[in-house]
Short mmCIF file of C-alpha atoms and ligand atoms in Angstrom, two decimals:
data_model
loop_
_atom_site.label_atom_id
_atom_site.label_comp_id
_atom_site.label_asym_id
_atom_site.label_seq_id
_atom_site.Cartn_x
_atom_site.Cartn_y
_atom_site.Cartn_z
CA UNK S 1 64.53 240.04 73.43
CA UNK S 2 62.77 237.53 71.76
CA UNK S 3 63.81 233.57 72.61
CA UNK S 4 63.32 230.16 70.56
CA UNK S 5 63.59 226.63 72.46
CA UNK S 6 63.92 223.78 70.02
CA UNK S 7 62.92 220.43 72.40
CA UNK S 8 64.09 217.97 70.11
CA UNK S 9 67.06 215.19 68.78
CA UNK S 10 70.85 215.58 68.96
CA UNK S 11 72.79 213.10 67.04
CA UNK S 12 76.14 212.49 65.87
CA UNK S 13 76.06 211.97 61.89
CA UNK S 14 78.35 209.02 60.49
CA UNK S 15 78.34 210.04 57.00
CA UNK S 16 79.24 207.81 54.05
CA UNK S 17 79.88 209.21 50.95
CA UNK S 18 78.74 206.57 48.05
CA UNK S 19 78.35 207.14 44.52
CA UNK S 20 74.55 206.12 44.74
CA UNK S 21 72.52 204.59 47.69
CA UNK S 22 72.42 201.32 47.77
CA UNK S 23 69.57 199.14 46.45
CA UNK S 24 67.85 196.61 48.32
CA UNK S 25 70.75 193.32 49.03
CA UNK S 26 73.63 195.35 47.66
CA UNK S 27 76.51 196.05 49.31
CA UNK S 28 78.65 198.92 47.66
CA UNK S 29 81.76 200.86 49.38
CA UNK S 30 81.75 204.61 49.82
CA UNK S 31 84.62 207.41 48.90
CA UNK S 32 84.46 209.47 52.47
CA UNK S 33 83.61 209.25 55.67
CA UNK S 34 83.43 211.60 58.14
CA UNK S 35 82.24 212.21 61.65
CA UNK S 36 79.54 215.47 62.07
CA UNK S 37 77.85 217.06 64.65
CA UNK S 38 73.66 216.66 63.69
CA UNK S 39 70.24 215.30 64.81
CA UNK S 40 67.40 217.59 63.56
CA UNK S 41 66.67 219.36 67.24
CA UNK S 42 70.65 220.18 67.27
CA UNK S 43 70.45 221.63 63.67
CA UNK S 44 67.30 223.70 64.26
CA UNK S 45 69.08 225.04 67.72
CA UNK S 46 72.02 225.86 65.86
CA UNK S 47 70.79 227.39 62.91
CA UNK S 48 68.56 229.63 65.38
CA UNK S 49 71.66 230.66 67.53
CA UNK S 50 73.53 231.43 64.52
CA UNK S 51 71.01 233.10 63.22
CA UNK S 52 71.37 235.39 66.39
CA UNK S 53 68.94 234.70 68.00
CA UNK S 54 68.70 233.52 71.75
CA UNK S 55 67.97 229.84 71.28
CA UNK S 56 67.72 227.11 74.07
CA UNK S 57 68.00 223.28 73.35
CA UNK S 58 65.97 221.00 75.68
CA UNK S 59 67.26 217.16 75.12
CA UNK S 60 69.69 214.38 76.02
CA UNK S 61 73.14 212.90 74.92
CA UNK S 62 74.94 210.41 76.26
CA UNK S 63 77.72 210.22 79.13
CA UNK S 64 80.40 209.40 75.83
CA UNK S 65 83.34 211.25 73.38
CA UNK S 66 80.03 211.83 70.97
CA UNK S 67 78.25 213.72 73.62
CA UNK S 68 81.34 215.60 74.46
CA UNK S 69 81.29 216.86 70.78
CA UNK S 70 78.25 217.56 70.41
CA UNK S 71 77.51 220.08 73.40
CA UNK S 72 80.64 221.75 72.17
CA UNK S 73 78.52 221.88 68.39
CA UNK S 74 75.83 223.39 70.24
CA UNK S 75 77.86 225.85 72.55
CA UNK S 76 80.27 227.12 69.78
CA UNK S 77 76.72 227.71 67.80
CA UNK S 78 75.67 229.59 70.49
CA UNK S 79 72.79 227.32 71.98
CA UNK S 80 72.38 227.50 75.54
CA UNK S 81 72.78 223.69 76.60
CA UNK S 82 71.94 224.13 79.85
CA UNK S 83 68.30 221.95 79.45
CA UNK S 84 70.67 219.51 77.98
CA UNK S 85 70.98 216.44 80.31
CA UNK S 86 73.83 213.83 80.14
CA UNK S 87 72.03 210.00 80.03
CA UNK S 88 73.94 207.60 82.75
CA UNK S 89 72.18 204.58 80.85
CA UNK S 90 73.27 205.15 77.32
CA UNK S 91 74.93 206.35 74.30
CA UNK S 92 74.55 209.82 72.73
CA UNK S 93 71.98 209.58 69.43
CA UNK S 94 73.49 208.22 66.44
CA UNK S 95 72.47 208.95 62.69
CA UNK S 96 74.28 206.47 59.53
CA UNK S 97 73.66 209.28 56.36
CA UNK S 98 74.58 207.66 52.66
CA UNK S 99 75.12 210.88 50.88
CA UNK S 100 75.29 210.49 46.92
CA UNK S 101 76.97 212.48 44.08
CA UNK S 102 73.45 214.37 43.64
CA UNK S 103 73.51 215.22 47.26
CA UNK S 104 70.51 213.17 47.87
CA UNK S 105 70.56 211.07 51.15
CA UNK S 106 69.46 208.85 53.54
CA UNK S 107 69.33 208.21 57.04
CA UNK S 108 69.03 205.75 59.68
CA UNK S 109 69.18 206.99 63.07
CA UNK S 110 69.33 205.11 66.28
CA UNK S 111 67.84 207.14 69.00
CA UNK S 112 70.12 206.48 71.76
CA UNK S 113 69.84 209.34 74.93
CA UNK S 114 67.41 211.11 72.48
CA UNK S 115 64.78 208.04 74.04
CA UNK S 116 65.29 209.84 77.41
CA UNK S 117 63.89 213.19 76.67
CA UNK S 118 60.62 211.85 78.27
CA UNK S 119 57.47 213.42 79.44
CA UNK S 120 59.27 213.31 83.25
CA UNK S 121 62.40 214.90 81.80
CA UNK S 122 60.13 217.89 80.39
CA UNK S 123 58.52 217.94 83.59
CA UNK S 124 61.28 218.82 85.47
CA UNK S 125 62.23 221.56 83.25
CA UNK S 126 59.39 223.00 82.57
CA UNK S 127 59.68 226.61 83.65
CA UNK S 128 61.76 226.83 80.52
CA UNK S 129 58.77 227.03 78.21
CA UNK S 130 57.57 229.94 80.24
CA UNK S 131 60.95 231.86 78.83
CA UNK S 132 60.40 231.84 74.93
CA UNK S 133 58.63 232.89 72.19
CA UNK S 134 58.66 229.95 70.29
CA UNK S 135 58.90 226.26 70.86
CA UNK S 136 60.14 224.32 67.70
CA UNK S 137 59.73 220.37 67.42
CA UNK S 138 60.60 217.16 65.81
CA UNK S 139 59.65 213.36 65.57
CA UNK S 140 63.26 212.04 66.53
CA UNK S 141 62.28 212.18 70.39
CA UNK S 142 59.22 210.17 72.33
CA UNK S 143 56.10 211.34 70.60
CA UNK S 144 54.53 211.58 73.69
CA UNK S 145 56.92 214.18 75.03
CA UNK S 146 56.26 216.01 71.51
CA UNK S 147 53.24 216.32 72.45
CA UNK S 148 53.11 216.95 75.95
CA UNK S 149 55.66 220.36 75.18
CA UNK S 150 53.20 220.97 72.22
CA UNK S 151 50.26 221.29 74.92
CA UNK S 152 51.93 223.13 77.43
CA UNK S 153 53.80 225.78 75.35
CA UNK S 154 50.09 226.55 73.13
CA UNK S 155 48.32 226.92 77.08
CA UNK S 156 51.51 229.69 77.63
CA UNK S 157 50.46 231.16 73.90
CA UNK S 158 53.54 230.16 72.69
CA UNK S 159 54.05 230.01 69.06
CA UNK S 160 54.51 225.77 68.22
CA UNK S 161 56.03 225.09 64.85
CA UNK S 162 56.12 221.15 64.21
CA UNK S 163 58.69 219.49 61.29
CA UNK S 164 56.90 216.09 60.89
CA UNK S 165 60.25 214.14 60.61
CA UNK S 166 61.02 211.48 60.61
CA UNK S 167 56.99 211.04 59.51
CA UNK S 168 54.81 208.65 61.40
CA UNK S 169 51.53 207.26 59.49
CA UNK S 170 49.39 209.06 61.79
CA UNK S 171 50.05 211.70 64.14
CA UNK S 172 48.06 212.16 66.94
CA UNK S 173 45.23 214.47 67.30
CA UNK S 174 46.12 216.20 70.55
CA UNK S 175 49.17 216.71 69.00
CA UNK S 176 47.90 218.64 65.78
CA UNK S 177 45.35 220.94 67.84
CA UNK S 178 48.50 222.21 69.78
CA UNK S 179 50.60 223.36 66.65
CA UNK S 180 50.31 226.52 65.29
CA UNK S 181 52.54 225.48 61.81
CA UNK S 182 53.34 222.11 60.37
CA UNK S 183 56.34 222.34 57.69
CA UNK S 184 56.56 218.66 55.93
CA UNK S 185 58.40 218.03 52.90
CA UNK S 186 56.13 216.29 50.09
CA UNK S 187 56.83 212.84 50.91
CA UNK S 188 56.38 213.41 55.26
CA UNK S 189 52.60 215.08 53.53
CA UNK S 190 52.11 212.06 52.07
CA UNK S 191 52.82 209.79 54.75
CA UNK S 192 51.25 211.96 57.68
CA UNK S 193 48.11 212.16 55.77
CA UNK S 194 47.98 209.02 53.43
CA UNK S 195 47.11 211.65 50.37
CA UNK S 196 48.99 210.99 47.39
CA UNK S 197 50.66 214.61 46.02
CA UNK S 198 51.23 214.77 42.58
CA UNK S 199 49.66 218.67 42.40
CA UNK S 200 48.26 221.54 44.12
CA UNK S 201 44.62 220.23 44.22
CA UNK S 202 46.25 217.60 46.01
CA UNK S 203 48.35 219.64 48.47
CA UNK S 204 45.05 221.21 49.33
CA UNK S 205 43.38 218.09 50.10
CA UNK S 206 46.40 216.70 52.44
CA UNK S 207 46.32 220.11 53.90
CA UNK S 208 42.83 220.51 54.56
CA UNK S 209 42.88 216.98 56.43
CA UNK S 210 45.00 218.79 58.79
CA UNK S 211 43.97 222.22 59.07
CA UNK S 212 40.52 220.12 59.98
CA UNK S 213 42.50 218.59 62.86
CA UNK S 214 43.73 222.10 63.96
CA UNK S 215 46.41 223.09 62.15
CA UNK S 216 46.26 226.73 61.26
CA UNK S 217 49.12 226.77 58.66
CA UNK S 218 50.88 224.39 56.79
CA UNK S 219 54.11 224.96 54.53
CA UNK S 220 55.10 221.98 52.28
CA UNK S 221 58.85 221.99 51.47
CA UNK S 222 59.62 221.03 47.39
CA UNK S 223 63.34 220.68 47.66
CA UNK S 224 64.79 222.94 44.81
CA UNK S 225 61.07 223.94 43.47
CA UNK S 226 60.72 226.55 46.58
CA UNK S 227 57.33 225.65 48.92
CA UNK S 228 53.81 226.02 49.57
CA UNK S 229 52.22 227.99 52.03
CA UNK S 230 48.51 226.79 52.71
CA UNK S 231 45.93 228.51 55.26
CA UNK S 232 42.19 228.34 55.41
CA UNK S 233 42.21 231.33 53.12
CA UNK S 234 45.58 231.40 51.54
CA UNK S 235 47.50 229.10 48.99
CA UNK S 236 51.09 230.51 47.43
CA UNK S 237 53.59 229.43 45.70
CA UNK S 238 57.13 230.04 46.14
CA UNK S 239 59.51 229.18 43.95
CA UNK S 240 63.01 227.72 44.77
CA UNK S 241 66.64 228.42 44.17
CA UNK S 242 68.42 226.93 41.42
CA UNK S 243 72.41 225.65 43.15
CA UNK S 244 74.48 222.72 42.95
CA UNK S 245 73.31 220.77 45.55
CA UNK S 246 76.13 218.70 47.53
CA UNK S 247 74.46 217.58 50.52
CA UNK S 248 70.93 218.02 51.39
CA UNK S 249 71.36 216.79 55.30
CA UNK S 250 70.04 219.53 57.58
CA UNK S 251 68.08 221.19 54.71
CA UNK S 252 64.87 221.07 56.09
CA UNK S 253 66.14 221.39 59.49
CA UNK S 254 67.97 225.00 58.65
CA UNK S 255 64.47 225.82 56.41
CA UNK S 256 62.34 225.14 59.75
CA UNK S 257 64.32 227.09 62.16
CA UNK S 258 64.73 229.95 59.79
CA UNK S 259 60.98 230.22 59.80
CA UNK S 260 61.01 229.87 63.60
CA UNK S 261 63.27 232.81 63.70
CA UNK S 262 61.98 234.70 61.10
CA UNK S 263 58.37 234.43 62.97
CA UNK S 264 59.46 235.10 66.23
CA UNK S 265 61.04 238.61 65.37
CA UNK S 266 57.60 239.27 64.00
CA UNK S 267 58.05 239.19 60.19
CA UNK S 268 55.40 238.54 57.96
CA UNK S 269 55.08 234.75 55.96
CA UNK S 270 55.79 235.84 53.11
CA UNK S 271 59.07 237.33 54.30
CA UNK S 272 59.55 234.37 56.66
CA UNK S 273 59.23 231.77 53.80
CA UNK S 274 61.60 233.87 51.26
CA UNK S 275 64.08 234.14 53.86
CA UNK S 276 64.15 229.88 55.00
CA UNK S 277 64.37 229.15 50.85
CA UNK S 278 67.41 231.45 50.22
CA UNK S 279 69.02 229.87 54.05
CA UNK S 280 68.33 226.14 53.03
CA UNK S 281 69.51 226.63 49.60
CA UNK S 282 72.93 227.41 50.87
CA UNK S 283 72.66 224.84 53.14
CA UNK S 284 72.73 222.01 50.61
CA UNK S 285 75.78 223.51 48.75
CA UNK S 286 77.98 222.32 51.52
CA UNK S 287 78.90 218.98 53.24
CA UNK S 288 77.40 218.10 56.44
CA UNK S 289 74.58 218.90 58.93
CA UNK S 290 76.29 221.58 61.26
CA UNK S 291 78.66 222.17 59.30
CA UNK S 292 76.51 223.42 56.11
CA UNK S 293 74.77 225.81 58.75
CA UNK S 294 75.72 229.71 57.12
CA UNK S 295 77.56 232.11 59.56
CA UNK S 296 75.84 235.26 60.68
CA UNK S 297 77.35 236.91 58.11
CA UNK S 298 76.25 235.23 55.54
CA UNK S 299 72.84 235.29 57.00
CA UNK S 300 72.51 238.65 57.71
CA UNK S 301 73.30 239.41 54.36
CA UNK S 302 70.60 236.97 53.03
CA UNK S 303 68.24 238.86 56.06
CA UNK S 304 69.00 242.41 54.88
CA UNK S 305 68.18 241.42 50.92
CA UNK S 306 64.68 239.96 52.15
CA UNK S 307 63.49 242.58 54.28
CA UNK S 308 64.82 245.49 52.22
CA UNK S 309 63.09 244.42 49.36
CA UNK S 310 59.81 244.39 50.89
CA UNK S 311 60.09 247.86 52.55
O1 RIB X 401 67.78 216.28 59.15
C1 RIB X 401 69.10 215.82 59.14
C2 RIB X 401 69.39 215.09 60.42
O2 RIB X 401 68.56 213.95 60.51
C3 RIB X 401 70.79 214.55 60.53
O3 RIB X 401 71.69 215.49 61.07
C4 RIB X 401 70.61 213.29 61.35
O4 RIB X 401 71.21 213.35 62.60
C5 RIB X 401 69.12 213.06 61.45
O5 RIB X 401 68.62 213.45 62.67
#
């Protein structure tokens, strides 16, 4: 049975619905708030563990009523919280998402117990590395622990998929020779590699810069115009779904862990990247990080479509 372990940022979202985000000195009121279970390690762990497959989370949440909630996020997902350690210093991760009536958002997150998943934390828990398949990271958690699991999981030959988020000018090189796939959206490209992307010559030329520091495959998200795939000896195309986007919050997060799963039960790229569009796309007609995930129904039915229509 094939595993995924998603070391990585659990957060509860305090979302604020406004009827656009605010520009800079204004203060506006919003129409909704609402209290839901996120932080882009969670998402990915859920979306894996709803996608059935075995999925363990390795992070940290605080000793509070948000920690509480979120384990129970994880466990009614699925996720097997059992690498998940409760801080006795601090609060549990907290993200402030202005969602406007496009669905477009942003996010502030203060770290909170997600500071704690340190290179000593991993340490401790290493053996359960040794159990998976596939190891799926983020940027919401020490870099240097990124990058330590990064190491250890490509010296087991596990499969490392990175999401650059939130994007850091420049990420470090013994952390790019360790991953196997890097999925940014267009502006994490631009800000990991300092290329402008206005077109594909350009998305070659931010991808080269890191295939050249080890990257063997890199898949650029384009919100509702699909992705790019880019290899040494490969560039495709492929195009998006057209929906009424509501919230985009976990979009990327559900498009990344679809790969993961996709990957790990040994599908091809093409299959894998067909399958994360049509799973993200329904993600951002709903509300919410955890809450926009799709049940394993819906899924499945999404899974059967893709992989029928290749055979
Ligand atoms: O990617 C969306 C997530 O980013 C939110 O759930 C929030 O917690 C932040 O981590």
């Amino acid at each position: 049975m094939r595993k995924v372990l998603v070391v990585g940022s659990i957060n509860m979202d305090y979302v604020l619905e406004v009827n656009h985000l605010p520009h800079n000195g204004e203060t506006i009121l919003c129409s909704d708030f609402s209290l839901v279970c996120g932080g882009k390690g969670a998402n990915q762990a859920c979306t894996c563990a709803k996608l059935g497959i075995e999925t363990m989370m390795l992070g940290a949440v605080g000793k509070d009523d948000n920690g509480d909630l979120l384990l129970k996020g994880l466990e009614e997902a699925g996720v097997n919280t059992e690498y998940v350690c409760r801080s006795d210093h601090t609060h549990s991760g907290m993200a402030f998402v202005s969602v406007n009536k496009c669905g477009e958002n942003h996010i502030i997150v203060e770290q909170g117990a997600n500071k704690e998943v340190t290179v000593d934390f991993v340490k401790q828990n290493i053996q359960v590395i040794d159990d998976v398949d596939i190891v799926i990271l983020q940027l919401e958690i020490p870099i240097e622990t990124v990058a330590f699991v990064a190491k250890n999981a490509k010296e087991k030959g596990k499969i490392v998929i990175l999401d650059p988020a939130p994007a850091v000018k420049k990420l470090p090189e013994d952390l790019l020779k360790n991953i196997d796939l890097i999925k940014p959206n267009e502006t994490e490209l631009q800000i990991i590699t300092g290329v402008s992307v206005k077109n594909m010559d350009d998305f070659k030329i931010a991808a080269k810069m890191l295939m050249d520091l080890g990257v063997p495959e890199v898949i650029v998200t384009l919100g509702d115009k699909g992705a790019i795939y880019l290899s040494q000896n490969d560039v495709r195309h492929f195009p998006g779904e057209k929906v009424d986007a509501v919230d985009t919050t976990a979009a990327g997060d559900s498009f990344t862990a679809s790969l993961g799963y996709m990957l790990a039960k040994g599908h091809s790229i093409q299959e894998s990247i067909s399958f994360a569009i049509e799973i993200s796309a329904l993600v951002v007609t709903r509300k919410g990080a955890q809450s926009s995930i799709p049940s394993a129904d819906e899924s499945s039915m999404i899974y059967d479509r893709i992989v029928s229509s290749k055979n």
